[in-house]
Amino acid sequence: MKLKEVDRTAMQAWSPAQQHPIYLATGTSAQQLDATFSTSASLEIFELDLSDPSLNMKSCATFSSSHRYHKLIWGPHSMTSGERVSGVLIAGGENGNVILYDPDKIIAGDTEVIIAQKDKHTGPVRALDVNMFQTNLVASGANESEIYIWDLNNFAMPMTPGVKTQPLEDISSIAWNRQVQHILASASPSGRATVWDLRKNEPIIKVSDHNNRMHCSGLAWHPDVATQMVLASEDDRLPVIQMWDLRFASSPLRVLESHTRGILAIAWSMADSELLLSCGKDAKILCSSPNTGEVLYELPTNTQWCFDIQWCPRNPAVLSAASFDGRISIYSIMGGSTDSLRQKQVDQLSSSFGNLDPFGTGQPLPPLQLPQQTVPQSVVLPLKKPPKWIQRPVGASFSFGGKLVTFENAKLQQQPGVQQQEQQHHHVYVSQVVTEKEFLARSNQLQEAVQSEGFVSYCQKKIDTAQADFEKNVWAFLKVNFEEDSRVKYLELLGYRKDDLRKKIASALNKEGLADGGLGETLTESDESVPNVGDEGQATEEQFLGESVKDHKQETEDLGSAKKTFNISVSGDVDGLITQALLTGNFESAVDLCLHDNRMADAIILAISGGQELLSRTQEKYFAKMQSKITRLITAVVTKNWKEIVQSCDLRNWREALAAVLTYARPDEFAALCDLLGNRLESEGDSLLQTQACLCYICAGNVEKLVACWTKAQDGNNPLSLQDLIEKVVILRKAVQLSQTVDPNVVGALLAEKMSQYANLLAAQGSIAAALTFLPANTNQPNIVLLRDRLCRARGDIPVGQEALKAQYERQPKGQAGPVVEQMQGPQAPSQQYYQQVRIAPTVTTWSNKTPTALPSHPPAGCPSDTQGDNPPPPGFIMPGAVNPNMPPQQVTPSNYSMYSQAGTRPTYPQTYQATQQYSCGTGGPALYQPQQPIAVPASASYTNPAPNTTPPYLPSAPAHSLPSPLYPGQPQPSPTSLNPVCSFPLPLGASFQHGRPGPPATSVAYALPTGPTGPQNGWNDPPALNRAAKKKKVPSNFLPPVPITFPIMNPLADPQSQVQQPPAPAAPMGAPSFQPPHLPAGPAVLQGGYPTAPQPLGPCVGPPAASKPSTEGAPGAPIGNAIQHVQALPTEKITKKPIPEEHLVLKTTFEALIQRCLLSASDPQTKRKLDDANKRLEFLYDKLREQTLSPTIISGLHNIVKSIETRNYQEGLNIHTHIVSTSNFSETSAFMPVLKVVLTQANKLGV
Amino acid sequence: MIHDAQMDYYGTRLATCSSDRSVKIFDVRNGGQILIADLRGHEGPVWQVAWAHPMYGNILASCSYDRKVIIWKEENGTWEKTYEYTGHDSSVNSVCWAPHDYGLILACGSSDGAISLLSYTGDGQWEVKKISNAHTIGCNAVSWAPAVVPGSLIEQPSGQKPNYIKRFASGGCDNLVKIWKEEDGQWKEEQKLEAHSDWVRDVAWAPSIGLPTSTIASCSQDGRVFIWTCDDASGNSWSPKLLHKFNDVVWHVSWSITANILAVSGGDNKVTLWKESVDGLWACISDVNKGQGGVSALPEGQQNEQ
């Protein structure tokens, strides 16, 4: 493809390879005239500017020369220093002269551009070449066999390579060997070529064709093979290019006969030895492989001969050709389209003549009829063979997980003269790139700590190694979370040691003259007067302090009374009035009088005797009157209004405020108060205070705030600083789960972002598994969902290459999936495996993709699936010994589905069907397992499968599912459809799925949560990713760490508990059948029951009621699970539920256990459904318990019922029930009492 | 002779292409290597392969000296050619999928100087837009900018279709790096980045890590690797920083997923990793010892080129 053209009849020389930009020098050629018959000559330099799309070459300089040129070359040797344009132009003139030009000066417009000039030759100098190895050496050849070697550094005295060859003849071409620097070859029109060895200063070999028709116009050495060269013949009778190998110089190695007429010039590419250009009198420019003789390319040219052709040394795809029609053209051999733009108009050419009247005839010349035989093709194809320079030999690309894929192709080691390409080694390597070693190490430590639950020692280590005091502080605070009496320890950290204080007080009391009030100097001292408001942990100490105070009071009183004799005055002064009032029992007046007289102590002492009401009024008045420094503190202590303190204290006293809160705040308000204080600190501009806010948040267990505050204070993009944060967050979350009633599982948006950032970093370092453990599990944020999917798949757990699997978003990575499936096929497969399989099935979801639009929907879908995958295996799974095949599958699969439904976007849920299958299987018993195998198969297949029952159950189940939501009025109901019980039946498939889902969470919970947080709260949020890690440890290797969306439901069950329960699991098989009625209808019912109280299913399965108990505890969470899903859909929303007060938990556990027992022994589906429904509706009761809104009589009645249940005396229970109903407010009990009656009646009937 | 090797989105499959005209896909999970597919269809050396985002299925694009771009797709476990684009007049040197947010769009750079953009419009149809003469003598590399919405680099209000500005960078034999931007459905040259003195062999737009800075790495025949950064949202002011001048051609640059490490592969068969220090200086953090970690090495019994 033509790139540029210049209308010159000239010899050409490209600037050397190192020169940038690329220049082309042209020197008016000798022995050619243009139509002006001008004899002037010039040397011009053009710049090759490829960014200019036009065909014009940019002329940089023109120098009017007195010479015309037979040869022009541009050598890289620098004759002068510091020039902008490198090298030297060497020209061969007509009269035996060799002239050196400085191209830099030419371009600069300098007039003195000739560096040197010698007229040593005879005749025109047609041959010139620069030695590649010593670029100061130039060889020239002219008539009479003259060859000179010029040293540009010593230009005056050329050397000769040896004795002139005889007979004397013109030298038409000369060339230095490209491999051996002292070898030179010359050729003459006679067809002879001579090879000179400059070390020996003599010709070493002569090459000549015997037919004498060779008429050498060109000579070129092989770029790579030292012993090979080509000779081109100008003779039309023998228009050939001969390839010679000097190792066998008696005849040409190969003869290229592609031209039909004599060849005028050749040029061998330095960049690819497969490319030899030749142009001839047949007007062709060919590019051939001298090694094979194949013509690789024919340039589309004008019809004129080209007499000179040159590769551009710098740009290997570019060549220039000078033709006799007065034009130099620049071509690319890479092809491309020569669109109309690039075609210069022919008339522009002729106009160069037309305007002239060279002969003075007064008549312009007729337009020149250029032969236009070839219409330029619009499309020019590239070389047949790819040139070497576009073949990428090496590369490295990053891929997910910090892997680096590299490939290389060992360079050809060609032996001189050896043609064959040697065996190359082609390797692709995959390497793991780890750049953040410290980051990884710390991350590992953190994971170890989480897994081993060695939090205290971890914190201690952190304290020991912390550089900054603040770090130490933070870790100390965190550590306290894991210790007993955390509040006391917090106080100590704040500088308030009870022991010290006691001593101080004691010493203070020993000083005389100290009034009671004197004790109130510090906040803590004032504490003494208000004993026992703090939490239980402090109780003993408080008690002690309180007593000491009392003693002290006693003491002072004694002192006072001892002073004087008792004298009752009834005078008219205030004393007298008071006395009178007292004597008449009018405390109120007496107190008023005292107050009025500013006798505060008297007033209060009197008020104490005057009754509670009077006391509090007096207190109020007192506080209103007193304005001392500590009054507000005392006010707060007495009125328990700590919010006031926290809100209004001077922030410099945050420590004291925090101490007060630690001491007094009730558990339920403690966190909020800490938060409040933290907020104030944070909102203060002071950066120091901002960091202190972190401590408050740690006390509050408020992970999200901690993250926000921390992020503000730190540089977030450094991996290590992120590590700093995550360490604290993880530990704090653990602590929160252990100790507080605050919902520990909420992963706020900010934390989620940080965690995913962290996971990304881990992944980038190759720690895929670790990344998964840290990734928040319960978020819908698309990027996290996507990351999770990517991580899971990156772990290689998903079979690849199956269309069905493509694009699925399943998070569940199980390396074992394959094998498991096989095992599963056997009906007898162990339950564990079965379970896994089940889990696999859900994963199979495929993206709706294929079309770009699918994407949006995708993320949500992916998220749910992920969670499902992460669900920890059911208990049975964990404990190899005890397996309840039925149960796990049920729970698991439904959950997955529900997840999907949540996503909502996906129209088709093939998997759901699978789930149903499984479900049915579970009910059926072991035999049913076989059907499940399909699970492994794409969802659709499974669908078809079996279990007629399966599909129907789902629909019914949907309603059941919906039920739970009503139970929790407080909860937001993100997805209206699923929640509304009424609509439940009509619900779309998706809805039905949801209901199924709750079950699984339950299972997962047990595993997922190592620590037993309070049930309800957990329900809302998945357990933190960390939990997983912890689990990991406990779980067998095959268990995937996961991410489970751990459902809160499960949380209630402390890990230990759940595990304990598991042993009973074996019993489950029996239970299972009963549990799930074969009927379709029954199925749904079961499901419902299962998840609302997720634990229930477990419990029953487990068998003995006792065992079930623990699970039931978890139950409350279960219903929440549903809600949670919705919540997830609205990530920003945060819902928390209070725990059921501990003393009432027994109600829940007992009722649930009872229901489970009933379910186990109930035979007809109707009953089962009834029971399931009851189980769910009892949530109303649990809610009320949480809210503590039930009247004491009802509560006690319920406890009595529980007692009767424990003794299996259901009749008595019913009696109590009747009593309660008859004596209580209908609206208060109507939501659950009838249900309870049903349960009791059934229990009685079934005799469980 | 292998010319490219790319892992899929998850890092579980490896696609390679070679002078023997083949495209091969290996399963490399767990350090193993299983040949999944040997795709034949090109009639010349295959220069590059590119995986589409998995949300569109398992799709691989390959480009070859035979002037063709072939899009392969796995259907029912079998890889087949799903589309063949023959609109280039010369070797197609580079293919790159757009961020998945834009849909299925493939940019192809060719030695004919043009860049083609193939957009999947559904039903097996592809719409072609062509930028003629993007790089005189040829385009060697194309690389998409991450999907970032101008003005709001952090978050998008949900539910609203983000107003992405599509951009990609290309490098060519005119020594230029160019940035192209789609405006009103037309691709226009937005920036011309000049610093290299020889062919630009590769360009790589760094993945977005949520910062407002755009970064491009380019490498050249001249041995130089430049890091181009642009801080302003309009994308107008790019400044180059020389990462290093190597002694040989630099063929390939690749960003880590987290965009903080650049892998540079040069003609001396060396791969080096570079990282920017806090003070903005780029430092070589290691030479890659190939196969370190021993994940896998694929011995290729394939033929030499041709």
Tab-separated table of N, CA, C and O in Angstrom, chain A residues 37 59 116 147-148 338 353 456 607 690 869 875 888 933 1068 1088 1092 1212 1221 1246:
chain	number	residue	atom	x	y	z
A	37	PHE	N	14.835	19.119	-18.766
A	37	PHE	CA	16.238	19.031	-19.167
A	37	PHE	C	17.129	19.844	-18.249
A	37	PHE	O	18.191	20.292	-18.615
A	59	SER	N	8.854	18.071	3.225
A	59	SER	CA	10.240	18.384	2.897
A	59	SER	C	10.869	19.166	4.034
A	59	SER	O	10.315	20.149	4.521
A	116	ALA	N	33.294	16.355	3.820
A	116	ALA	CA	34.533	16.025	3.121
A	116	ALA	C	34.190	15.543	1.723
A	116	ALA	O	33.045	15.136	1.445
A	147	ILE	N	38.111	-0.260	-5.871
A	147	ILE	CA	37.373	-0.362	-4.607
A	147	ILE	C	38.201	0.335	-3.545
A	147	ILE	O	39.416	0.107	-3.440
A	148	TYR	N	37.553	1.203	-2.835
A	148	TYR	CA	38.242	1.855	-1.722
A	148	TYR	C	37.479	1.631	-0.437
A	148	TYR	O	36.247	1.562	-0.428
A	338	THR	N	-5.997	1.383	-0.201
A	338	THR	CA	-5.590	2.676	-0.744
A	338	THR	C	-6.848	3.371	-1.189
A	338	THR	O	-7.310	3.213	-2.308
A	353	PHE	N	4.508	19.391	-15.867
A	353	PHE	CA	5.079	19.703	-17.178
A	353	PHE	C	4.340	20.853	-17.842
A	353	PHE	O	4.905	21.727	-18.448
A	456	VAL	N	-8.050	-13.264	72.447
A	456	VAL	CA	-7.380	-12.525	73.513
A	456	VAL	C	-5.887	-12.471	73.252
A	456	VAL	O	-5.257	-11.411	73.294
A	607	ALA	N	-36.850	13.987	103.081
A	607	ALA	CA	-37.663	13.459	101.980
A	607	ALA	C	-37.604	11.949	101.939
A	607	ALA	O	-38.574	11.282	101.588
A	690	GLN	N	-11.441	12.489	66.907
A	690	GLN	CA	-12.039	11.570	65.928
A	690	GLN	C	-11.518	10.164	66.126
A	690	GLN	O	-12.248	9.186	66.040
A	869	GLY	N	-24.700	-21.331	48.410
A	869	GLY	CA	-23.566	-22.223	48.283
A	869	GLY	C	-22.782	-22.216	49.559
A	869	GLY	O	-22.245	-23.221	49.963
A	875	PRO	N	-25.859	-30.302	59.799
A	875	PRO	CA	-25.157	-30.953	60.906
A	875	PRO	C	-24.746	-32.344	60.511
A	875	PRO	O	-23.652	-32.776	60.763
A	888	PRO	N	-31.210	-32.550	55.774
A	888	PRO	CA	-30.328	-31.555	55.167
A	888	PRO	C	-30.796	-31.157	53.788
A	888	PRO	O	-30.867	-29.990	53.494
A	933	GLN	N	-30.049	-37.297	41.925
A	933	GLN	CA	-28.892	-37.268	41.054
A	933	GLN	C	-29.034	-36.245	39.954
A	933	GLN	O	-28.094	-35.568	39.612
A	1068	ALA	N	-33.066	-38.863	63.146
A	1068	ALA	CA	-33.857	-38.123	62.191
A	1068	ALA	C	-34.486	-38.962	61.105
A	1068	ALA	O	-35.647	-38.750	60.782
A	1088	GLN	N	-42.782	-25.126	55.480
A	1088	GLN	CA	-43.102	-23.931	56.228
A	1088	GLN	C	-42.631	-24.064	57.639
A	1088	GLN	O	-41.963	-23.210	58.176
A	1092	PRO	N	-39.841	-21.429	59.376
A	1092	PRO	CA	-40.184	-20.360	60.312
A	1092	PRO	C	-39.378	-20.569	61.547
A	1092	PRO	O	-38.745	-19.671	62.042
A	1212	GLU	N	-53.665	-30.714	81.829
A	1212	GLU	CA	-53.498	-29.607	82.757
A	1212	GLU	C	-53.132	-28.343	81.997
A	1212	GLU	O	-53.627	-27.254	82.281
A	1221	VAL	N	-57.014	-17.634	78.931
A	1221	VAL	CA	-57.867	-16.995	77.934
A	1221	VAL	C	-59.027	-16.280	78.609
A	1221	VAL	O	-59.419	-15.176	78.222
A	1246	LEU	N	-51.997	-37.131	70.523
A	1246	LEU	CA	-50.929	-37.989	70.026
A	1246	LEU	C	-50.167	-38.665	71.158
A	1246	LEU	O	-49.417	-39.611	70.936
